[in-house]
PDB file of C-alpha atoms in Angstrom:
ATOM      1  CA  MET A   1      45.588 142.113  72.391  1.00 87.00           C
ATOM      2  CA  PHE A   2      46.092 138.386  73.384  1.00 93.00           C
ATOM      3  CA  THR A   3      45.693 136.518  76.889  1.00 91.00           C
ATOM      4  CA  GLY A   4      48.775 134.447  77.122  1.00 92.00           C
ATOM      5  CA  ILE A   5      46.868 130.912  76.961  1.00 94.00           C
ATOM      6  CA  ILE A   6      48.872 129.232  74.314  1.00 96.00           C
ATOM      7  CA  GLU A   7      45.912 127.547  71.617  1.00 96.00           C
ATOM      8  CA  ALA A   8      48.355 125.382  69.318  1.00 97.00           C
ATOM      9  CA  LEU A   9      52.224 124.785  68.507  1.00 98.00           C
ATOM     10  CA  GLY A  10      53.232 125.793  64.565  1.00 98.00           C
ATOM     11  CA  THR A  11      56.006 124.841  62.956  1.00 98.00           C
ATOM     12  CA  ILE A  12      58.826 127.213  61.010  1.00 98.00           C
ATOM     13  CA  ALA A  13      58.294 126.373  57.397  1.00 98.00           C
ATOM     14  CA  ALA A  14      60.872 128.724  55.491  1.00 98.00           C
ATOM     15  CA  ILE A  15      62.795 131.551  56.058  1.00 98.00           C
ATOM     16  CA  GLU A  16      63.480 133.955  53.699  1.00 97.00           C
ATOM     17  CA  THR A  17      66.005 136.781  54.009  1.00 94.00           C
ATOM     18  CA  GLU A  18      66.041 140.277  52.170  1.00 85.00           C
ATOM     19  CA  SER A  19      67.935 143.490  52.712  1.00 86.00           C
ATOM     20  CA  GLY A  20      68.088 142.525  56.485  1.00 86.00           C
ATOM     21  CA  ASP A  21      64.512 141.964  56.926  1.00 94.00           C
ATOM     22  CA  LYS A  22      63.129 138.292  57.204  1.00 97.00           C
ATOM     23  CA  ARG A  23      59.639 136.534  55.930  1.00 97.00           C
ATOM     24  CA  MET A  24      58.683 133.178  57.680  1.00 98.00           C
ATOM     25  CA  THR A  25      56.123 130.677  57.052  1.00 98.00           C
ATOM     26  CA  PHE A  26      54.522 128.789  59.808  1.00 98.00           C
ATOM     27  CA  ALA A  27      52.438 125.887  59.200  1.00 98.00           C
ATOM     28  CA  ALA A  28      49.799 125.421  61.472  1.00 97.00           C
ATOM     29  CA  PRO A  29      47.508 122.449  60.393  1.00 97.00           C
ATOM     30  CA  GLY A  30      43.950 122.771  61.613  1.00 96.00           C
ATOM     31  CA  TYR A  31      44.358 126.024  63.272  1.00 97.00           C
ATOM     32  CA  LEU A  32      44.010 129.050  61.178  1.00 96.00           C
ATOM     33  CA  HIS A  33      40.032 128.435  60.917  1.00 93.00           C
ATOM     34  CA  GLY A  34      39.113 132.094  60.809  1.00 91.00           C
ATOM     35  CA  VAL A  35      42.128 133.786  60.494  1.00 94.00           C
ATOM     36  CA  ALA A  36      41.994 136.658  57.346  1.00 95.00           C
ATOM     37  CA  LEU A  37      44.924 138.309  55.803  1.00 96.00           C
ATOM     38  CA  GLY A  38      45.995 141.099  57.939  1.00 96.00           C
ATOM     39  CA  ASP A  39      45.326 139.533  61.265  1.00 97.00           C
ATOM     40  CA  SER A  40      47.115 139.613  64.371  1.00 97.00           C
ATOM     41  CA  ILE A  41      48.802 136.388  65.446  1.00 98.00           C
ATOM     42  CA  ALA A  42      51.278 136.098  68.492  1.00 98.00           C
ATOM     43  CA  VAL A  43      54.334 133.912  67.958  1.00 98.00           C
ATOM     44  CA  ASN A  44      56.374 133.003  71.070  1.00 98.00           C
ATOM     45  CA  GLY A  45      54.919 135.963  72.084  1.00 97.00           C
ATOM     46  CA  VAL A  46      55.723 138.539  69.307  1.00 98.00           C
ATOM     47  CA  CYS A  47      52.827 140.124  67.478  1.00 98.00           C
ATOM     48  CA  LEU A  48      52.998 139.005  63.690  1.00 98.00           C
ATOM     49  CA  THR A  49      50.664 140.053  60.885  1.00 98.00           C
ATOM     50  CA  ALA A  50      49.726 137.451  58.507  1.00 98.00           C
ATOM     51  CA  THR A  51      50.742 138.544  55.032  1.00 97.00           C
ATOM     52  CA  SER A  52      49.698 135.450  52.968  1.00 97.00           C
ATOM     53  CA  MET A  53      47.918 132.266  54.005  1.00 96.00           C
ATOM     54  CA  THR A  54      46.925 128.882  52.804  1.00 96.00           C
ATOM     55  CA  ASP A  55      44.687 126.666  54.553  1.00 94.00           C
ATOM     56  CA  ASP A  56      47.186 125.409  56.771  1.00 97.00           C
ATOM     57  CA  SER A  57      50.048 128.050  56.878  1.00 98.00           C
ATOM     58  CA  PHE A  58      50.814 131.984  57.046  1.00 98.00           C
ATOM     59  CA  SER A  59      53.464 133.957  56.231  1.00 98.00           C
ATOM     60  CA  ALA A  60      54.371 136.833  57.958  1.00 98.00           C
ATOM     61  CA  ASP A  61      57.210 139.701  57.792  1.00 97.00           C
ATOM     62  CA  LEU A  62      59.695 140.333  60.386  1.00 97.00           C
ATOM     63  CA  SER A  63      61.480 143.750  60.206  1.00 96.00           C
ATOM     64  CA  VAL A  64      65.013 144.699  61.646  1.00 95.00           C
ATOM     65  CA  GLU A  65      63.538 145.908  64.842  1.00 95.00           C
ATOM     66  CA  THR A  66      61.537 142.612  65.744  1.00 96.00           C
ATOM     67  CA  LEU A  67      64.589 140.675  64.605  1.00 96.00           C
ATOM     68  CA  THR A  68      66.369 142.807  67.193  1.00 95.00           C
ATOM     69  CA  ALA A  69      64.301 142.645  70.213  1.00 95.00           C
ATOM     70  CA  THR A  70      63.106 139.396  70.016  1.00 97.00           C
ATOM     71  CA  SER A  71      64.780 135.635  70.091  1.00 97.00           C
ATOM     72  CA  ALA A  72      63.307 135.648  65.903  1.00 97.00           C
ATOM     73  CA  ALA A  73      66.859 136.518  64.919  1.00 95.00           C
ATOM     74  CA  GLY A  74      67.700 132.975  65.875  1.00 96.00           C
ATOM     75  CA  TRP A  75      64.756 130.870  65.014  1.00 97.00           C
ATOM     76  CA  GLN A  76      65.515 128.329  62.161  1.00 98.00           C
ATOM     77  CA  VAL A  77      63.421 125.855  60.137  1.00 98.00           C
ATOM     78  CA  GLY A  78      61.875 123.154  62.274  1.00 98.00           C
ATOM     79  CA  ASP A  79      61.252 125.010  65.177  1.00 98.00           C
ATOM     80  CA  ARG A  80      58.440 124.320  67.181  1.00 98.00           C
ATOM     81  CA  VAL A  81      56.709 127.803  68.340  1.00 98.00           C
ATOM     82  CA  ASN A  82      53.542 128.882  70.372  1.00 98.00           C
ATOM     83  CA  LEU A  83      50.828 130.439  68.620  1.00 98.00           C
ATOM     84  CA  GLU A  84      47.712 132.420  69.763  1.00 97.00           C
ATOM     85  CA  LYS A  85      45.087 134.195  67.483  1.00 96.00           C
ATOM     86  CA  ALA A  86      44.321 137.941  68.531  1.00 93.00           C
ATOM     87  CA  LEU A  87      41.632 138.193  71.482  1.00 84.00           C
ATOM     88  CA  THR A  88      37.838 138.506  70.331  1.00 79.00           C
ATOM     89  CA  MET A  89      34.879 139.918  72.052  1.00 73.00           C
ATOM     90  CA  GLY A  90      33.580 137.399  74.353  1.00 71.00           C
ATOM     91  CA  LYS A  91      36.593 135.077  74.353  1.00 75.00           C
ATOM     92  CA  PRO A  92      37.606 134.279  77.895  1.00 70.00           C
ATOM     93  CA  LEU A  93      40.623 136.243  79.175  1.00 71.00           C
ATOM     94  CA  GLY A  94      42.362 133.572  81.001  1.00 71.00           C
ATOM     95  CA  GLY A  95      45.595 134.656  81.257  1.00 73.00           C
ATOM     96  CA  HIS A  96      46.244 138.331  81.682  1.00 81.00           C
ATOM     97  CA  TRP A  97      46.378 141.471  79.095  1.00 79.00           C
ATOM     98  CA  VAL A  98      49.308 140.835  76.876  1.00 90.00           C
ATOM     99  CA  SER A  99      50.359 143.146  73.863  1.00 90.00           C
ATOM    100  CA  GLY A 100      52.492 140.920  71.737  1.00 91.00           C
ATOM    101  CA  HIS A 101      55.290 143.824  72.312  1.00 93.00           C
ATOM    102  CA  VAL A 102      58.328 141.996  73.369  1.00 96.00           C
ATOM    103  CA  ASP A 103      60.143 144.115  76.054  1.00 95.00           C
ATOM    104  CA  GLY A 104      63.426 141.836  75.658  1.00 96.00           C
ATOM    105  CA  LEU A 105      64.853 138.258  76.658  1.00 98.00           C
ATOM    106  CA  ALA A 106      65.018 136.329  79.751  1.00 98.00           C
ATOM    107  CA  ILE A 107      67.698 133.775  79.812  1.00 98.00           C
ATOM    108  CA  LEU A 108      66.530 130.386  81.798  1.00 98.00           C
ATOM    109  CA  VAL A 109      68.880 130.070  84.546  1.00 98.00           C
ATOM    110  CA  SER A 110      67.661 126.668  85.934  1.00 97.00           C
ATOM    111  CA  CYS A 111      64.731 124.467  85.306  1.00 97.00           C
ATOM    112  CA  LEU A 112      64.108 121.349  88.202  1.00 96.00           C
ATOM    113  CA  GLU A 113      61.343 118.711  88.609  1.00 94.00           C
ATOM    114  CA  GLU A 114      59.197 119.205  91.472  1.00 90.00           C
ATOM    115  CA  ALA A 115      56.451 116.866  92.194  1.00 91.00           C
ATOM    116  CA  ARG A 116      54.492 117.041  88.811  1.00 92.00           C
ATOM    117  CA  SER A 117      55.527 120.321  88.253  1.00 95.00           C
ATOM    118  CA  TRP A 118      58.947 122.197  86.896  1.00 97.00           C
ATOM    119  CA  ARG A 119      60.251 124.947  88.812  1.00 97.00           C
ATOM    120  CA  LEU A 120      62.331 127.498  85.987  1.00 98.00           C
ATOM    121  CA  GLN A 121      64.211 130.342  87.207  1.00 98.00           C
ATOM    122  CA  PHE A 122      65.176 133.071  84.965  1.00 98.00           C
ATOM    123  CA  GLU A 123      67.334 136.195  84.693  1.00 98.00           C
ATOM    124  CA  VAL A 124      66.437 139.493  82.841  1.00 98.00           C
ATOM    125  CA  PRO A 125      68.266 142.632  82.017  1.00 96.00           C
ATOM    126  CA  GLU A 126      68.728 144.751  84.889  1.00 96.00           C
ATOM    127  CA  ALA A 127      66.204 147.530  83.116  1.00 93.00           C
ATOM    128  CA  LEU A 128      63.555 145.344  83.394  1.00 95.00           C
ATOM    129  CA  ALA A 129      64.076 143.876  86.564  1.00 95.00           C
ATOM    130  CA  PRO A 130      61.770 146.414  88.297  1.00 92.00           C
ATOM    131  CA  TYR A 131      58.732 145.745  86.476  1.00 93.00           C
ATOM    132  CA  ILE A 132      58.723 142.038  87.768  1.00 95.00           C
ATOM    133  CA  ALA A 133      56.888 141.429  91.366  1.00 92.00           C
ATOM    134  CA  ARG A 134      56.276 138.303  93.459  1.00 94.00           C
ATOM    135  CA  LYS A 135      52.774 137.195  92.229  1.00 93.00           C
ATOM    136  CA  GLY A 136      52.703 139.345  89.102  1.00 92.00           C
ATOM    137  CA  SER A 137      52.537 138.295  85.619  1.00 94.00           C
ATOM    138  CA  VAL A 138      54.676 137.973  83.257  1.00 96.00           C
ATOM    139  CA  THR A 139      54.446 136.599  79.635  1.00 97.00           C
ATOM    140  CA  LEU A 140      57.290 133.953  78.260  1.00 98.00           C
ATOM    141  CA  ASP A 141      57.157 132.885  74.806  1.00 98.00           C
ATOM    142  CA  GLY A 142      53.719 134.236  74.456  1.00 97.00           C
ATOM    143  CA  ILE A 143      52.655 132.047  77.718  1.00 97.00           C
ATOM    144  CA  SER A 144      51.149 133.738  80.548  1.00 96.00           C
ATOM    145  CA  LEU A 145      52.781 132.810  83.872  1.00 97.00           C
ATOM    146  CA  THR A 146      52.909 133.977  87.783  1.00 95.00           C
ATOM    147  CA  VAL A 147      56.085 134.877  89.224  1.00 96.00           C
ATOM    148  CA  ASN A 148      56.619 132.751  92.380  1.00 96.00           C
ATOM    149  CA  GLU A 149      59.869 134.639  94.122  1.00 96.00           C
ATOM    150  CA  VAL A 150      61.779 137.839  92.642  1.00 97.00           C
ATOM    151  CA  GLU A 151      65.472 138.152  93.731  1.00 96.00           C
ATOM    152  CA  GLY A 152      67.669 140.962  91.938  1.00 96.00           C
ATOM    153  CA  ARG A 153      67.543 140.121  88.274  1.00 97.00           C
ATOM    154  CA  ARG A 154      65.819 136.195  88.866  1.00 98.00           C
ATOM    155  CA  PHE A 155      62.599 135.541  89.157  1.00 98.00           C
ATOM    156  CA  GLY A 156      60.818 131.799  89.227  1.00 98.00           C
ATOM    157  CA  VAL A 157      57.637 130.497  87.945  1.00 98.00           C
ATOM    158  CA  ASN A 158      56.124 127.013  88.160  1.00 96.00           C
ATOM    159  CA  ILE A 159      55.133 125.262  85.283  1.00 96.00           C
ATOM    160  CA  ILE A 160      52.150 122.890  85.298  1.00 95.00           C
ATOM    161  CA  PRO A 161      52.074 119.586  83.005  1.00 96.00           C
ATOM    162  CA  GLN A 162      49.441 121.026  80.641  1.00 95.00           C
ATOM    163  CA  THR A 163      51.716 123.801  80.015  1.00 95.00           C
ATOM    164  CA  TRP A 164      54.904 121.536  80.130  1.00 96.00           C
ATOM    165  CA  THR A 165      53.300 119.330  77.623  1.00 95.00           C
ATOM    166  CA  HIS A 166      51.234 121.709  75.411  1.00 96.00           C
ATOM    167  CA  THR A 167      54.021 124.797  74.553  1.00 97.00           C
ATOM    168  CA  THR A 168      57.710 124.842  73.520  1.00 97.00           C
ATOM    169  CA  LEU A 169      58.686 125.360  77.602  1.00 95.00           C
ATOM    170  CA  GLY A 170      59.120 121.535  77.922  1.00 94.00           C
ATOM    171  CA  GLN A 171      62.153 121.743  75.102  1.00 94.00           C
ATOM    172  CA  ARG A 172      63.891 124.433  76.544  1.00 96.00           C
ATOM    173  CA  VAL A 173      67.606 124.184  78.736  1.00 96.00           C
ATOM    174  CA  PRO A 174      69.126 126.434  80.944  1.00 97.00           C
ATOM    175  CA  GLY A 175      71.063 128.456  78.963  1.00 97.00           C
ATOM    176  CA  ASP A 176      68.284 129.283  76.498  1.00 97.00           C
ATOM    177  CA  SER A 177      66.795 132.790  75.741  1.00 97.00           C
ATOM    178  CA  VAL A 178      62.882 133.384  75.680  1.00 98.00           C
ATOM    179  CA  ASN A 179      60.929 136.375  74.927  1.00 98.00           C
ATOM    180  CA  LEU A 180      60.022 138.541  77.977  1.00 98.00           C
ATOM    181  CA  GLU A 181      57.236 140.940  78.050  1.00 96.00           C
ATOM    182  CA  VAL A 182      56.145 142.391  81.456  1.00 94.00           C
ATOM    183  CA  ASP A 183      52.919 143.334  82.712  1.00 85.00           C
ATOM    184  CA  LEU A 184      51.046 146.202  80.933  1.00 78.00           C
ATOM    185  CA  MET A 185      49.971 147.817  84.686  1.00 76.00           C
ATOM    186  CA  ALA A 186      53.727 148.110  85.784  1.00 72.00           C
ATOM    187  CA  ARG A 187      54.568 149.788  81.975  1.00 70.00           C
ATOM    188  CA  TYR A 188      51.804 152.606  82.552  1.00 67.00           C
ATOM    189  CA  LEU A 189      52.383 152.708  86.353  1.00 73.00           C
ATOM    190  CA  GLU A 190      55.893 153.916  85.287  1.00 68.00           C
ATOM    191  CA  ARG A 191      54.925 156.417  82.859  1.00 65.00           C
ATOM    192  CA  LEU A 192      52.538 157.854  85.147  1.00 70.00           C
ATOM    193  CA  MET A 193      55.244 158.034  87.754  1.00 74.00           C
ATOM    194  CA  THR A 194      57.853 159.718  85.576  1.00 73.00           C
ATOM    195  CA  ALA A 195      55.063 162.157  83.925  1.00 73.00           C
ATOM    196  CA  ARG A 196      54.108 163.244  87.627  1.00 76.00           C
ATOM    197  CA  ASN A 197      57.689 163.344  88.942  1.00 74.00           C
ATOM    198  CA  PRO A 198      59.897 164.242  85.828  1.00 69.00           C
ATOM    199  CA  ALA A 199      62.860 164.373  88.458  1.00 60.00           C
TER     200      ALA A 199
END
């Protein structure tokens, strides 16, 4: 589990392809203290397992499923990525419950500067639109955000300067895809309703 509060920016240092899967190495100098082999780290919102490590980097295997369901298939060496270590007992829950299991991709439609902040509008696949509610939570590339408004398949979020400069959102332009994870409560509520009313 994660909180959606980005702790550091890393860089993709290497990508190896083998039988359709990929192994990626992420450079994160000064960030990996306390991380052990087998630990989970969210990379742009994707929960990955550290399979090898140095003091300043870790590697992870990305399956065909992960590459298909997330933006990871398009990641390139040199790309910056958002990083968050798994939640531990006693750690402040500043964002919301995030699983690191991406539901799909959202497309950045527009980006407008508003006072000292930025207002971003995203479009999501029709199947995911019902899970997004005004003043609810979403995770975009691992970042916990509050939904400002919803209209059909589109929703808007407001990005404060801290988030803009300390995550990858400041590098995004209209047309870019980001990893979307809807709120866990919405997922479980739908499952409960479906189980009670199969028809």
